[in-house]
Structures are given as C-alpha cells and as structure tokens.
Coordinates of C-alpha atoms in Angstrom, one line a residue:
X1 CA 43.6 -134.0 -21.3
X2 CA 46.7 -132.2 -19.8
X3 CA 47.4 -132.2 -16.2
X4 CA 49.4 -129.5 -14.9
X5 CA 50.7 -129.6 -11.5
X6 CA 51.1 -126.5 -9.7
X7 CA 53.8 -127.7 -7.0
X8 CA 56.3 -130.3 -8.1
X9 CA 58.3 -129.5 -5.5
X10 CA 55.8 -131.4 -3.7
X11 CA 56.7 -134.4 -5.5
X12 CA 60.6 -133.8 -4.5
X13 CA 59.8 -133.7 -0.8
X14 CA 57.9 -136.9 -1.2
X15 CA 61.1 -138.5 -3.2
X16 CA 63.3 -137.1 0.1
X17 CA 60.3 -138.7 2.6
X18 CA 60.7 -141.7 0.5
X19 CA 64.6 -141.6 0.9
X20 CA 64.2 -141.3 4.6
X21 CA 61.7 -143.9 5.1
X22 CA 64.0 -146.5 3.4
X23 CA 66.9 -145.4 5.3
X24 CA 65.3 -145.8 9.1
X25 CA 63.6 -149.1 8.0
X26 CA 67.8 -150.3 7.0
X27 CA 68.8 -148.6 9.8
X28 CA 66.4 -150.6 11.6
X29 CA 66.9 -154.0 10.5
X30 CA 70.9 -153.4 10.9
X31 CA 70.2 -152.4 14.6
X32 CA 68.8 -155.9 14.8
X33 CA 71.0 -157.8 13.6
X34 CA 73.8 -156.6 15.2
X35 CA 75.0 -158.5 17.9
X36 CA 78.7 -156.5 19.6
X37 CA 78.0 -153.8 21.3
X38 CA 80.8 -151.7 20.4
X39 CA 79.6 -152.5 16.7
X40 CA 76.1 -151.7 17.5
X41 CA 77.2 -147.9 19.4
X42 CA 79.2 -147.5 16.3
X43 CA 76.0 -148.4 13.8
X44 CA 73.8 -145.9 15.8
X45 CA 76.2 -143.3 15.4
X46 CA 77.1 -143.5 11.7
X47 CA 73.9 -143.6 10.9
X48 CA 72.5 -140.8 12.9
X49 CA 75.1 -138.8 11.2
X50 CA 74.6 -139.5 8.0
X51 CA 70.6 -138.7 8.5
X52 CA 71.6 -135.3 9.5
X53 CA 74.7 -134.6 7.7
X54 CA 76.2 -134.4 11.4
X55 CA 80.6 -134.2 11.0
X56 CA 81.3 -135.5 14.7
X57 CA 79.2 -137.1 17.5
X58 CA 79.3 -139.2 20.6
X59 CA 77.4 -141.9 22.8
X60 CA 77.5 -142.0 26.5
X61 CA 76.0 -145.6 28.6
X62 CA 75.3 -144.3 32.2
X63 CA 76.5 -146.9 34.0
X64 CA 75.6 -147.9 38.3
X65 CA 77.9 -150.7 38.6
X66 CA 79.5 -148.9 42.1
X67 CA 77.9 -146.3 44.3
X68 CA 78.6 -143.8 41.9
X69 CA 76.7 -143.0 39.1
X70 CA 78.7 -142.4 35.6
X71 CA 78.4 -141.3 32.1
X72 CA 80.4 -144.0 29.7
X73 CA 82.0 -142.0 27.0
X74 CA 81.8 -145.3 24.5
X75 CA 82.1 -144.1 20.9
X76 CA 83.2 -141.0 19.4
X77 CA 83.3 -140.2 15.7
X78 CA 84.6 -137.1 13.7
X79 CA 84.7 -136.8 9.5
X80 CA 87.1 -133.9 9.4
X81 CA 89.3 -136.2 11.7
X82 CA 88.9 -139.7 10.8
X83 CA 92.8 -140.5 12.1
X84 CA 91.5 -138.7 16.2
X85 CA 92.5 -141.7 18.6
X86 CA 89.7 -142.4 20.9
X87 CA 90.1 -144.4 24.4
X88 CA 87.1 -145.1 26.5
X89 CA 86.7 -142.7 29.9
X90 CA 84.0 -141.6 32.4
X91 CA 82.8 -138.7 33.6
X92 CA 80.6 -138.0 36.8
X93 CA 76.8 -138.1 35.8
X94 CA 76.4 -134.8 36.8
X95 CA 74.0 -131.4 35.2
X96 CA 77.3 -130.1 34.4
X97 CA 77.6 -131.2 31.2
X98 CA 75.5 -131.1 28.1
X99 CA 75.1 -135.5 28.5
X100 CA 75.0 -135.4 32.1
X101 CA 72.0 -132.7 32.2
X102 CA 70.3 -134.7 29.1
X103 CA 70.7 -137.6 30.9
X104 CA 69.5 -136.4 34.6
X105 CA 66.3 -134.3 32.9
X106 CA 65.3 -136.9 30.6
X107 CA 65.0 -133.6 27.9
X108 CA 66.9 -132.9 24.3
X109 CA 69.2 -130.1 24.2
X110 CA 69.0 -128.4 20.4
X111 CA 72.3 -125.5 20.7
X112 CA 72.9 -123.4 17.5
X113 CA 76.4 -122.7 19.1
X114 CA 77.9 -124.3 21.8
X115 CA 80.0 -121.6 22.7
X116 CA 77.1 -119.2 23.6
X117 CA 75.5 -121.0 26.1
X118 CA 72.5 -119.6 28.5
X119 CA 74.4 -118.2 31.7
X120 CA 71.6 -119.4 33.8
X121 CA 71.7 -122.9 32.8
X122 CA 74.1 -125.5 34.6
X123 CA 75.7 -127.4 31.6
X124 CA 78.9 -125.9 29.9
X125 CA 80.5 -127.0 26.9
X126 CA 84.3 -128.5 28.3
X127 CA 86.3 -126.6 25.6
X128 CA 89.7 -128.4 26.1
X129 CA 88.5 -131.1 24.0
X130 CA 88.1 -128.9 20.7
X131 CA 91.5 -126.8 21.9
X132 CA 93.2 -130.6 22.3
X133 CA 92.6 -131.3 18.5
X134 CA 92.2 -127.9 17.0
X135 CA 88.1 -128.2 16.4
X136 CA 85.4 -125.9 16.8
X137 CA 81.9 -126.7 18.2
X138 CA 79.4 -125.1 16.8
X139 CA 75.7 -127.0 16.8
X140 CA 75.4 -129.5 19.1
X141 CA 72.1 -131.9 19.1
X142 CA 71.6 -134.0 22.0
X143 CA 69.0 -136.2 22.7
X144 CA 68.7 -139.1 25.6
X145 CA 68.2 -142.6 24.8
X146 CA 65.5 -144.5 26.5
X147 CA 64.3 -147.9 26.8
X148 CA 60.7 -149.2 26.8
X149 CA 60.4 -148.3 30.8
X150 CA 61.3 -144.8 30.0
X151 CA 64.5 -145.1 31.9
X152 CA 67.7 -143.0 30.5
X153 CA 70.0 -145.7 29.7
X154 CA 72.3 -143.6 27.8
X155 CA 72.7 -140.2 25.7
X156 CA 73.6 -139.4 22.0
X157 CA 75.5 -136.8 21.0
X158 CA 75.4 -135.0 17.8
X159 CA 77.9 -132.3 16.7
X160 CA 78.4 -130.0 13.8
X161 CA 74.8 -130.0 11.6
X162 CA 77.0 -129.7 8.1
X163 CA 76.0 -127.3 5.3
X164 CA 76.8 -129.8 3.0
X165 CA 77.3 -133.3 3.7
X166 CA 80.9 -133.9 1.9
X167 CA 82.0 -130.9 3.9
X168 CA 85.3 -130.7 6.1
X169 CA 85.3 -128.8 9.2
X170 CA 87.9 -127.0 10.6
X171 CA 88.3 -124.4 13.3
X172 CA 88.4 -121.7 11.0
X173 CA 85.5 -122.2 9.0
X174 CA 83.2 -124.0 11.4
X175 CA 81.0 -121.3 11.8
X176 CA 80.6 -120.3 8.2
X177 CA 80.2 -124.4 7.4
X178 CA 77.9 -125.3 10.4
X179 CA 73.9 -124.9 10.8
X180 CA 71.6 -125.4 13.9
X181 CA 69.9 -128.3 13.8
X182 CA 66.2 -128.1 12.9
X183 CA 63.1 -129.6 14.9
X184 CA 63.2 -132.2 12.0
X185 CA 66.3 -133.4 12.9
X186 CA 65.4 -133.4 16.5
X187 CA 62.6 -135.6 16.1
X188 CA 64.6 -138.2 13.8
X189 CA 67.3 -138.3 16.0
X190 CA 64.4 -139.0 19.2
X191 CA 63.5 -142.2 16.9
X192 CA 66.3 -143.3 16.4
X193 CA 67.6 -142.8 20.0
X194 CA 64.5 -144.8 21.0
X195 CA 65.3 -147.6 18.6
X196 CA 69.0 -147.3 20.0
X197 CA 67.4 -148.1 23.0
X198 CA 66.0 -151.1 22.4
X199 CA 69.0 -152.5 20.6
X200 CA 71.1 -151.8 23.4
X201 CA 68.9 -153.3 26.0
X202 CA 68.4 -156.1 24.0
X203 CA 72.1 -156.6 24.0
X204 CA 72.4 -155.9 27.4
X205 CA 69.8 -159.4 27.7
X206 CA 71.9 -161.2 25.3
X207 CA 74.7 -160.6 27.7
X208 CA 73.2 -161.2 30.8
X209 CA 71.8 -164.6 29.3
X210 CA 75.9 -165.0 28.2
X211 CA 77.0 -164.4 31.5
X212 CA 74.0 -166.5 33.2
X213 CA 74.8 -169.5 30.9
X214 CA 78.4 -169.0 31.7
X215 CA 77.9 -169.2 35.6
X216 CA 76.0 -172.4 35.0
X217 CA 78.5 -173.6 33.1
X218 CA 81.6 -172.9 35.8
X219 CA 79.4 -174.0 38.4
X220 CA 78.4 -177.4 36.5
X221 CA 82.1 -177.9 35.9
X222 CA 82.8 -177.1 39.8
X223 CA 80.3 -179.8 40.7
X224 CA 82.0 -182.7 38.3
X225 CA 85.7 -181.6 39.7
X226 CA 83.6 -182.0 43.4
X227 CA 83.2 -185.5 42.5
X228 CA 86.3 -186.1 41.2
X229 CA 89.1 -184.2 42.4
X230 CA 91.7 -185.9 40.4
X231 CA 90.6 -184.7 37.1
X232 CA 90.7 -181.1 38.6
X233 CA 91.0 -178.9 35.8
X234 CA 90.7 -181.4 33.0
X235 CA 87.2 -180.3 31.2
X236 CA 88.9 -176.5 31.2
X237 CA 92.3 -178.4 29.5
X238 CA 89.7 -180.2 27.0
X239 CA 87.7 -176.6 26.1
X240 CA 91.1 -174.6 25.7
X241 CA 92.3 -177.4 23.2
X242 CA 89.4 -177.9 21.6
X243 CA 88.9 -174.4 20.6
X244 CA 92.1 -173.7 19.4
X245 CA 92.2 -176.7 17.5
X246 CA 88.7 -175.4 16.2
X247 CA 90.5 -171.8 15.4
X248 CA 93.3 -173.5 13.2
X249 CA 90.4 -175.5 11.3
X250 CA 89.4 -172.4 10.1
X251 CA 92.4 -171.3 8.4
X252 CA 92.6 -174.4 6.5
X253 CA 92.0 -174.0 2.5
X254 CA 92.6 -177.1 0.8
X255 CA 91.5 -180.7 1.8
X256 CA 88.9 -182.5 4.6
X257 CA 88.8 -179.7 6.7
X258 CA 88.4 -176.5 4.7
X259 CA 85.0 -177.2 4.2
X260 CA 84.6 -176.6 7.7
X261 CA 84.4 -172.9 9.5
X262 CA 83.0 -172.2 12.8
X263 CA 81.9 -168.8 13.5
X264 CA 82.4 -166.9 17.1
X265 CA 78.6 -168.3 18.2
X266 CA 79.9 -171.8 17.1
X267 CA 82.9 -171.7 19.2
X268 CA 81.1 -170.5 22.1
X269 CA 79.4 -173.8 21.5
X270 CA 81.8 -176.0 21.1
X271 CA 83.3 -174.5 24.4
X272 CA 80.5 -175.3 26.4
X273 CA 80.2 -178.8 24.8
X274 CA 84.2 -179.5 25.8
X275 CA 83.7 -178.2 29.5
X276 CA 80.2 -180.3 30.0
X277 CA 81.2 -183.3 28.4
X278 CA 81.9 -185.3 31.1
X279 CA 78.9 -183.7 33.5
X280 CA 77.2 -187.2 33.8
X281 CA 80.1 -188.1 35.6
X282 CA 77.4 -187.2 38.8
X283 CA 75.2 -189.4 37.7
X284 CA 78.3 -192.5 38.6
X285 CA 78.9 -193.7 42.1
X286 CA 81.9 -192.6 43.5
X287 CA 83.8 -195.1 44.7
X288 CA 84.0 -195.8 40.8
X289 CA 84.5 -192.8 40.1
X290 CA 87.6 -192.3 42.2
X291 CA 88.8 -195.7 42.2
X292 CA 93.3 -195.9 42.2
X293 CA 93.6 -199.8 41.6
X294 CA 91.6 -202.5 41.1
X295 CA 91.1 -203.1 44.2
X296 CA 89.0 -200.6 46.4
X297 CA 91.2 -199.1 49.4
X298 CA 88.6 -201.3 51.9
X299 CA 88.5 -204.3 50.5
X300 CA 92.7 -204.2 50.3
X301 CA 92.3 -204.0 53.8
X302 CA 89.8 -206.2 54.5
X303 CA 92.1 -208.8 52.4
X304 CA 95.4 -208.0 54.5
X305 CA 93.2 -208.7 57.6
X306 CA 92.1 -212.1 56.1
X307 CA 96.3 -213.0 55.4
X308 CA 97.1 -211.4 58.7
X309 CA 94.7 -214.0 60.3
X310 CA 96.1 -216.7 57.9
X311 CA 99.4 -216.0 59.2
X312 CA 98.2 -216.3 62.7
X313 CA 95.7 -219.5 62.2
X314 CA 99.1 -221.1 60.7
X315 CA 101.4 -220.6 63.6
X316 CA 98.7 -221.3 66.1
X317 CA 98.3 -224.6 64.9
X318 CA 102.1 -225.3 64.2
X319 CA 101.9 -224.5 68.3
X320 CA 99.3 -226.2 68.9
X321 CA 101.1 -229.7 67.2
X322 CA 104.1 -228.9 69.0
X323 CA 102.5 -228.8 72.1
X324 CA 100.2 -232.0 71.4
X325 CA 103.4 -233.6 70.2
X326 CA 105.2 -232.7 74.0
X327 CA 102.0 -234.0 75.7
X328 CA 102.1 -237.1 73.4
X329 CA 105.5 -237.8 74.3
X330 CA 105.9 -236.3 77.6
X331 CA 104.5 -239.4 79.5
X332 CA 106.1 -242.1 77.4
X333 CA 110.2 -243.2 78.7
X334 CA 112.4 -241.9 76.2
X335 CA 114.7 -244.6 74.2
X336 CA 117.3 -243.1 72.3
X337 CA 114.9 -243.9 68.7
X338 CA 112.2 -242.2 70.1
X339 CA 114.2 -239.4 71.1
X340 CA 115.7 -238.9 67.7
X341 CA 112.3 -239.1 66.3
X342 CA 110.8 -236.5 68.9
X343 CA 114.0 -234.1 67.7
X344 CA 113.2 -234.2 64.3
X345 CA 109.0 -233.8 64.7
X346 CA 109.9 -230.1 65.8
X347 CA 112.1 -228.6 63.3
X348 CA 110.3 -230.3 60.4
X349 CA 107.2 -228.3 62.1
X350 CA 109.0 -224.9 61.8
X351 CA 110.4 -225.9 58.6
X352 CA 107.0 -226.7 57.2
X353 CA 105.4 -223.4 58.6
X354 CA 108.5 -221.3 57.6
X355 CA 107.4 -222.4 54.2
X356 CA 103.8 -221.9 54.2
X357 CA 104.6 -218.6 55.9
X358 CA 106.7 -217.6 52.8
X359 CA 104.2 -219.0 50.4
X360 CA 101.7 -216.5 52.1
X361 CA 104.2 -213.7 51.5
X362 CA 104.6 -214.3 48.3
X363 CA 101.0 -214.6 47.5
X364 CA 100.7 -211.1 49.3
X365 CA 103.1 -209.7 46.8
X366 CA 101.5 -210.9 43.9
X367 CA 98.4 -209.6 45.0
X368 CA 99.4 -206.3 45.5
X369 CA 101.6 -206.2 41.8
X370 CA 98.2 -207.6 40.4
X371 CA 96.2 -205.0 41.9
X372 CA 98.5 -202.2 39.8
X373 CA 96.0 -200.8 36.8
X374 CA 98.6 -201.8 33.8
X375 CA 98.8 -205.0 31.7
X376 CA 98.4 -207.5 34.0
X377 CA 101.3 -210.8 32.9
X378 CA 100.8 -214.4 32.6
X379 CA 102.6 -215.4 35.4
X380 CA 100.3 -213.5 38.1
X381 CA 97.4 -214.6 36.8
X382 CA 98.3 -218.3 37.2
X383 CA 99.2 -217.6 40.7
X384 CA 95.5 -215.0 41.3
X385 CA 94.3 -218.8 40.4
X386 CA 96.5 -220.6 43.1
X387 CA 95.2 -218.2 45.9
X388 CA 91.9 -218.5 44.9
X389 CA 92.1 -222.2 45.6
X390 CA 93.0 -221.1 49.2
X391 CA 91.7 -221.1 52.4
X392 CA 92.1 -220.1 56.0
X393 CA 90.0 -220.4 59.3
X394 CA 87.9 -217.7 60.5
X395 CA 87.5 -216.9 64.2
X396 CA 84.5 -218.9 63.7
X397 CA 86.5 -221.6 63.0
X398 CA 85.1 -222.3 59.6
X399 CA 87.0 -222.6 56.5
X400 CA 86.6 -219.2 54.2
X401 CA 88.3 -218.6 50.9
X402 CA 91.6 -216.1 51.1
X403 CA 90.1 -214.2 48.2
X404 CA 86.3 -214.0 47.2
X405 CA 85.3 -214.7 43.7
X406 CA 84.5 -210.5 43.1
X407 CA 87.8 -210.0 44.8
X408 CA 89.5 -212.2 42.0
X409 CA 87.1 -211.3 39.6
X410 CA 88.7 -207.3 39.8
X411 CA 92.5 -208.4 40.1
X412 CA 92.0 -210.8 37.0
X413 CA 91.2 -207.7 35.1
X414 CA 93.9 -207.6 32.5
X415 CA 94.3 -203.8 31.5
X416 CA 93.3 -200.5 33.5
X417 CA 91.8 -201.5 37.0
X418 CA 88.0 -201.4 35.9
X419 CA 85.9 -204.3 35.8
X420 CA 83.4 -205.0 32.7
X421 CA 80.5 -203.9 34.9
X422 CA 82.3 -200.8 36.6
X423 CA 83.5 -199.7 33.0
X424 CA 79.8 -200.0 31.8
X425 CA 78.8 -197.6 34.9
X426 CA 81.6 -195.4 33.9
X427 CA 80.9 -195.2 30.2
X428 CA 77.1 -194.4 31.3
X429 CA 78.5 -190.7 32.4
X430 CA 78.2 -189.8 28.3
X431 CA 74.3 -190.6 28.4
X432 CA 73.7 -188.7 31.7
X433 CA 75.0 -186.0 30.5
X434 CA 72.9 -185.8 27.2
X435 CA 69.9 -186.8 29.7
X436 CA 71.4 -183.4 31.7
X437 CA 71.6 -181.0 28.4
X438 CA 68.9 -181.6 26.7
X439 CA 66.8 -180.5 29.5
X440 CA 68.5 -177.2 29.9
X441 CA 66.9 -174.1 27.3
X442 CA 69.9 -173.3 25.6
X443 CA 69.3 -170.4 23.1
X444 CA 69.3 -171.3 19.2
X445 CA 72.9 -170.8 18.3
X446 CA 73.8 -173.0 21.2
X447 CA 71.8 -176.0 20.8
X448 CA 73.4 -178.3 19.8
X449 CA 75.5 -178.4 23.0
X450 CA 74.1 -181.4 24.2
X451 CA 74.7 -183.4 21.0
X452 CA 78.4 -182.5 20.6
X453 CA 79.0 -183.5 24.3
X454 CA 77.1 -187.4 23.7
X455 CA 79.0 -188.1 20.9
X456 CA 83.0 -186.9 22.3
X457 CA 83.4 -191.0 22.8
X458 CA 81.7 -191.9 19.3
X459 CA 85.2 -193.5 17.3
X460 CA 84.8 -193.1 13.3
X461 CA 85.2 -196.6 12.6
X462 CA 82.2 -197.5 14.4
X463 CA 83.7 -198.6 17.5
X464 CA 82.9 -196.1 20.2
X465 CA 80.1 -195.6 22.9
X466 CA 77.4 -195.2 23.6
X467 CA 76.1 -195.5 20.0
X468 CA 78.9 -197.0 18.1
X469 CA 78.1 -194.2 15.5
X470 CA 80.6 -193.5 12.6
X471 CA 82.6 -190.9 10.9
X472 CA 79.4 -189.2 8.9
X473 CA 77.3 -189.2 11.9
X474 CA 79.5 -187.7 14.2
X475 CA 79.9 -183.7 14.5
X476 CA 83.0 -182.4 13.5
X477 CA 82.9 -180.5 16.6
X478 CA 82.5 -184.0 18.7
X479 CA 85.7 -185.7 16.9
X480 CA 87.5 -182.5 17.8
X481 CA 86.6 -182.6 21.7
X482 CA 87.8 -186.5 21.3
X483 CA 91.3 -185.6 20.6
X484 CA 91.3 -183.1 23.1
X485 CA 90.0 -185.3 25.6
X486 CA 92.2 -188.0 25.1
X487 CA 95.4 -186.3 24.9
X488 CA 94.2 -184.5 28.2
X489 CA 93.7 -187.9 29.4
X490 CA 97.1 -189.0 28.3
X491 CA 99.4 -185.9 29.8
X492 CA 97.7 -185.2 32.7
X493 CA 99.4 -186.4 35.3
X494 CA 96.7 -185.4 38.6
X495 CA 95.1 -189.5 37.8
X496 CA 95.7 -191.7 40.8
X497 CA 95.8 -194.6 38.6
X498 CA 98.7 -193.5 36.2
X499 CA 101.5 -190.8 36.0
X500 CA 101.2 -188.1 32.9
X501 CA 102.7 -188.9 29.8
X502 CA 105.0 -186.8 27.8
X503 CA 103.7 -184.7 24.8
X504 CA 105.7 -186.6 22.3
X505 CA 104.7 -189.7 24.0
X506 CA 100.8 -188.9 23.6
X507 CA 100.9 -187.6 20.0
X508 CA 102.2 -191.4 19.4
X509 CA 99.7 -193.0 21.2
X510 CA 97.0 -190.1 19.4
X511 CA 98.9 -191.4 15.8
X512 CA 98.2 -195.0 16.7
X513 CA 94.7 -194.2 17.3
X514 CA 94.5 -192.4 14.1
X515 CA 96.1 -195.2 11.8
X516 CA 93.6 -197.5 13.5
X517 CA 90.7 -195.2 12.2
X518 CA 89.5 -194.6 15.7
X519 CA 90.1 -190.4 15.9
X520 CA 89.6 -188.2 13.0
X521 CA 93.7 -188.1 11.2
X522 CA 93.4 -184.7 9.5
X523 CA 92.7 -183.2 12.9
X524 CA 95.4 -185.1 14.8
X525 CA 97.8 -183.8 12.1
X526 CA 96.6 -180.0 12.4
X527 CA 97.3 -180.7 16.2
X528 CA 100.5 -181.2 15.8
X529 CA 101.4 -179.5 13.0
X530 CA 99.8 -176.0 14.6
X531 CA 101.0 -177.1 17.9
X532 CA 97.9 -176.8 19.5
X533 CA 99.2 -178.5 22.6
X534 CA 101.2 -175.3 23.5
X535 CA 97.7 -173.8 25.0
X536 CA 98.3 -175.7 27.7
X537 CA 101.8 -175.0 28.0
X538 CA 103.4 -178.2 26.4
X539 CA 106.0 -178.4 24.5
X540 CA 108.7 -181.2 22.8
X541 CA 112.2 -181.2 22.9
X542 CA 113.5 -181.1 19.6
X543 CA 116.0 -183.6 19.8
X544 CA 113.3 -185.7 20.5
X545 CA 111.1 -184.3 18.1
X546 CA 113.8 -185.1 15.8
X547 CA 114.1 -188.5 16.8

C-alpha cells in the first residue's frame, strides 16, 4: 500500500517547530548557567537575534537606586557593525521613548518602520543615533521583561527583522533588506523576555546573597580588629596575599602546583577563608589577647609596689637599728673603745643597706629585661631564681615572697611572652572559629570556608595545631593562607610585642620554615619569585637582594 501525503510542507514546518523547540530549551539551559550579568544581557540578546534574524538590538535594566527612576542602556549589539563602540548610559524612564513607554505601559511595541511613527503617540524614535553611525532603523520589536511578580524589571530591544539572516544592513538598503516583525516573532521574543526575567532576577539574588555575605564578612573582620587593635588590618593583609599568591598558582604549567587551578568562585573562597581565619580570636580573653610582655601591665605594677615597699621596709629598719643602737648606747659613759665601736656600728649600717638597696635595683632591672618577649639568657634566669628566694614585710608585718610563683612562672618563659597555658588559650582561636563557620549557610561553591580557615595553622610535617594534620590532608588553599599569615605576622610592624621585620628578613625566616618541612616550599618559592609581597606594597633593595 502507498501512502501519499498531500501536504509535505507540513512536514517542513514541523522540522522548523522542531528546530525552534531545541533552540529555546539551549537557550534556556545557557540562561541558567550563566552566572555575570553582563554575560547573561549579552546571551539574551544574541540569542533573541538569531531567533528572529534581528541585525541590531538592545537591553535596558530600569534601575531606582536614587529618587529618579532610569532606563540602563546595558548591552547593545549590531551585525552590520560588529567594530560600533558601546559605553554604558541612562536615560530618564520616561513615555518618550520607545523603552521608556514599553517599560511604563507594561505593553510590546511591534513598528514596521520606525521612522513613521503614529503622531498621536508619545514615544519618538531619537534619530541621532542612526545619523551618528550612518544606520537606518527600520522594524523595531520591543517587548518588556518581567519577573514572576509581573514587575517591569527591564526592556528588550530588537532592531532590523532581516530578510535573510547573513544579510548586511546599511543605510541605503535597509528598507529594501528589512521586514516587520510578525506576531510569531512577538510571541517568542515575550518568552524569552520572560525567561530573561528570571535569569536576571535570579542574578540580582546571587548578588544580593554576594553582597550580604560580604557585609558579614567586613563586619566579622571589624569585630576581631575590635578585640585586637594591634593586628588592625592584618586578616585584609592575609586575604590580599593569599589571593594573589592563589592567581600566580594558576599560571604555573609544570611541577607540584600545576595541578592546581582555582576558578573566580574558588578565589572568592579562599578570600573569605583568609579574612575569617582568625575570627575565633573572640572566643579568647583579652587580656591574652592583647598582652605586650610577659608580664601583664597590673601585675608589673603590682610588683614595683611590692619592691617600692621593700625598699622602704629596708631603710625603716636600718632606722630603726640606728635608733636602738643610740638608745642602747645613749645611757652608757662613753670610753674611747666604746666610742670607736659606736662610730663604726653606723656606717657599716648604711653600708650594708646601700648594698641591699642596690641588690634590689639590680633585681628590678632584671626583672624588667626578663619581662621583654625575646629569647630569654641564662644569666637572668639564674637571677628570676635568686628573687624568687626573696622576701619582704607587708604592712601586715608578715613575710611575703617578692615575686609569686605565677609571676615567675611567666618571666621564666623562654621565648615570646606567652605562657604554656595562655598559648593553649591562644591557639584555641583556630577551633572557635571552625565552631563559628560551620554554623553559618554558606552557599555550595563557598563551603568549604570553614575548613580552609581550621587548618591555616596545620604544618605539613605534622607539627601544627590543632590537629597536627599533614601535607595530604591539608587544603592547598589552607597552606597558602599559612604563608600569608606568617609573613603578615613577620612584617607587620602594628604588634606591641615586636617591631616589623624587613621583607628580605621574613622571606629568610619563611625559607627556614620551608627547609624544615613546616610551610609548603613550592609556594614559598612562587612568593618570591612572583613577588607576591608587592600587594602590599613591599619591596627589597637589590643590593640586598643581591647579597
């Protein structure tokens, strides 16, 4: 049996619906993948052209960020001229134009020829664009785009419905190469107007959750600088570092670290690890936290009380013997023996308390070279033990050590001017912020915020806290923060404990930590070879470079 069909034209419409269908459904899918908005205004109006064989269109974002109301003139495309500059402007949201009365009426405007407009209507058509680059409007489609609330958020802008679609249009033969554009295209372009919609809103979210997550993170880093004044503006240092460290990773090819690329989302994350990493630093008491020396400012002053009243107790009672040796000797008759004796009782009294006086002095100045936070010497520490023998008399009159066993306890401490148990307290800031992180929502391509931060004290051989993790469990991302951190640590010179180091003087100390397998050494050596430091303004001399 034979079938004939009648109308296989039919069957070539259906091949064109076919063809159309495909292309929204890509069209679709690329509108929701695409993240930039400049890319995605760019997508939507490609692709609307294409549909309808359009040569030049346009997309407008109304925009209320003042009192004023304004059309966005975002992107602007034309075949014929592919080399037209384009530069972002506004115009007053206003009926007089064909976007500004699309976007006030909420309506499509379908015009076979722009330059025959209705006299009763009040849109025009602002000619001095096509006289600036010799063009001629002819058909003009524009439809407005709205989101799911109905609300105009923008307008598209379709020019020039082609003939043919490889056609170039030029003043001259616009009119003879143009058509109107039909109620089919209308209702396409509607669609995809609507989808446009969406996508922009839905980058308008992502950008408000961007800028939300951003404020959180300023403010979070405002709140750890609160606490600590003297690291003002050392988590920003750490991030800047850290990033640009992260962008010269990527250009590497050969070795460790080209296996390694960290896209834009990845950076953002890496960012917001570096400026939270020290966060927990709330969760650690502030004296701590703020401490200059080993000593606390109060208890130094508690302690120069205590060898002020020494001092005193010690001449009171070299007074008090002189004056029960005058008593003593007072009543008895004075033979030339006794009175020799009697002359030589006193000034072995001020000799004796001239001495312990000095003693006390020199005590005083050990205690305060002791209490510097650097490598404390032998020599001091013998004498910390000598004055920790000591004693005066309280106003109580009872017999109290010069220094407690705490107070020598914190001078005793050999390097830095932490003690075991105020380092432990300090070193606790890396699991309260992990504690802090992990709570917050962070969105999927930022996740792993938290973990980054916990492990920026981790050391590849094994070493580091809180976890003493090594090289294969650390993030990449976490050893780079490290070397930012420390050489932040290093240079900065805001600490109240130590004055900043020079560059060269840190990428030593850095190269010292890398020989002793402690920081990753391929990053080290991108970090100075790219001269990441110079984000922060740093530089070396080159004589001492040389050197």
């Amino acid at each position: 049996m034979k079938i004939i069909f009648e109308k296989p034209e039919l069957f070539h419409n259906f091949d064109e619906q076919a063809e159309l269908i495909e292309k929204l459904l890509d069209i679709g899918t690329a509108l929701s993948e695409t993240q930039d908005l400049s890319v995605l205004l760019n997508l939507i109006l490609t692709k609307s052209r294409e549909i309808t064989w359009s040569d030049a269109g346009s997309v407008y974002l109304i925009d209320h960020t003042d009192n004023t109301s304004k059309l966005l003139f975002k992107v602007a495309q034309n075949a014929s001229l592919p080399n037209l500059s384009f530069q972002e402007f506004s115009i007053p949201l206003t009926p007089r134009s064909l976007a500004g009365y699309v976007a006030l009426k909420s309506v499509s405007l379908n015009i076979p020829d722009a330059y025959n407009l209705p006299a009763n209507e009040p849109y025009q058509l602002d000619r001095s664009f096509d006289e600036n680059i010799s063009y001629r409007t002819c058909s003009v489609l524009v439809v407005p785009m709205q989101n799911r609330k109905g609300e105009v958020i923008g307008v598209l802008q379709l020019i020039n419905r082609k003939v043919k679609p490889g056609v170039e249009i030029t003043a001259e033969n616009a009119v003879e190469m143009t058509q109107p554009y039909s109620i089919w295209e209308e209702r396409i372009l509607r669609s995809l107007a609507s989808q446009a919609a969406i996508s922009i809103e839905r980058n308008h979210l992502q950008e408000s959750i961007e800028h939300l997550f951003e404020g959180f993170v300023r403010a979070s880093v405002q709140v750890i600088e609160a606490r600590d004044p003297c690291t003002f503006g050392h988590s920003e240092r750490v991030a800047k570092l850290a990033v640009r460290l992260s962008e010269e990773v990527n250009t590497i090819t050969s070795g460790s670290l080209a296996s390694f690329s960290f896209s834009n989302r990845q950076l953002q994350e890496l960012r917001y690890a570096a400026l939270l990493h020290d966060f927990g630093k709330v969760g650690v008491p502030e004296a701590i936290l703020t401490k200059p020396k080993k000593l606390y400012p109060l208890q130094l002053e508690i302690i120069r009380h205590r060898f002020a009243l020494a001092q005193r107790t010690l001449e009171l009672e070299t007074t008090q013997k002189k004056y029960e040796h005058l008593l003593k000797h007072s009543a008895q008759k004075m033979t030339k023996e006794t009175e020799c004796k009697f002359c030589q009782t006193l000034p072995e009294l001020e000799t004796k308390l001239s001495e312990s006086l000095a003693k006390l002095s020199h005590y005083w100045t050990v205690l305060l070279e002791a209490n510097e936070p650097r490598v404390l010497a032998e020599t001091p520490i013998n004498q910390l033990r000598e004055i920790a023998q000591m004693t005066y008399q309280d106003l109580d009159g009872e017999m109290k050590p010069l220094l407690t066993p705490e107070e020598i306890e914190q001078l005793l401490v050999e390097r830095g001017n932490l003690t075991a148990e105020e380092r432990e307290k300090i070193e606790s800031h890396v699991t309260h912020t992990y504690g802090f992180l992990r709570q917050i929502p962070w969105t999927n391509d930022l996740k792993e915020v938290p973990t980054i931060a916990y492990r920026h004290h981790e050391k590849i051989d094994g070493s580091g806290y809180p976890l003493g993790l090594k090289s294969s469990e650390i993030p990449i991302q976490a050893q780079i923060i490290t070397i930012a951190d420390i050489y932040d640590a290093l240079t900065a010179g805001d600490r109240p404990y130590k004055t900043g180091l020079p560059t060269v003087t840190a990428l030593k100390i850095l190269q010292q930590e890398a020989a002793k397998n402690k920081i990753n050494a391929d990053c080290l050596e991108l970090f100075k070879q790219r001269r990441v430091y110079e984000v922060l303004g740093h530089t070396i001399d080159v004589v001492m470079e040389l050197a």
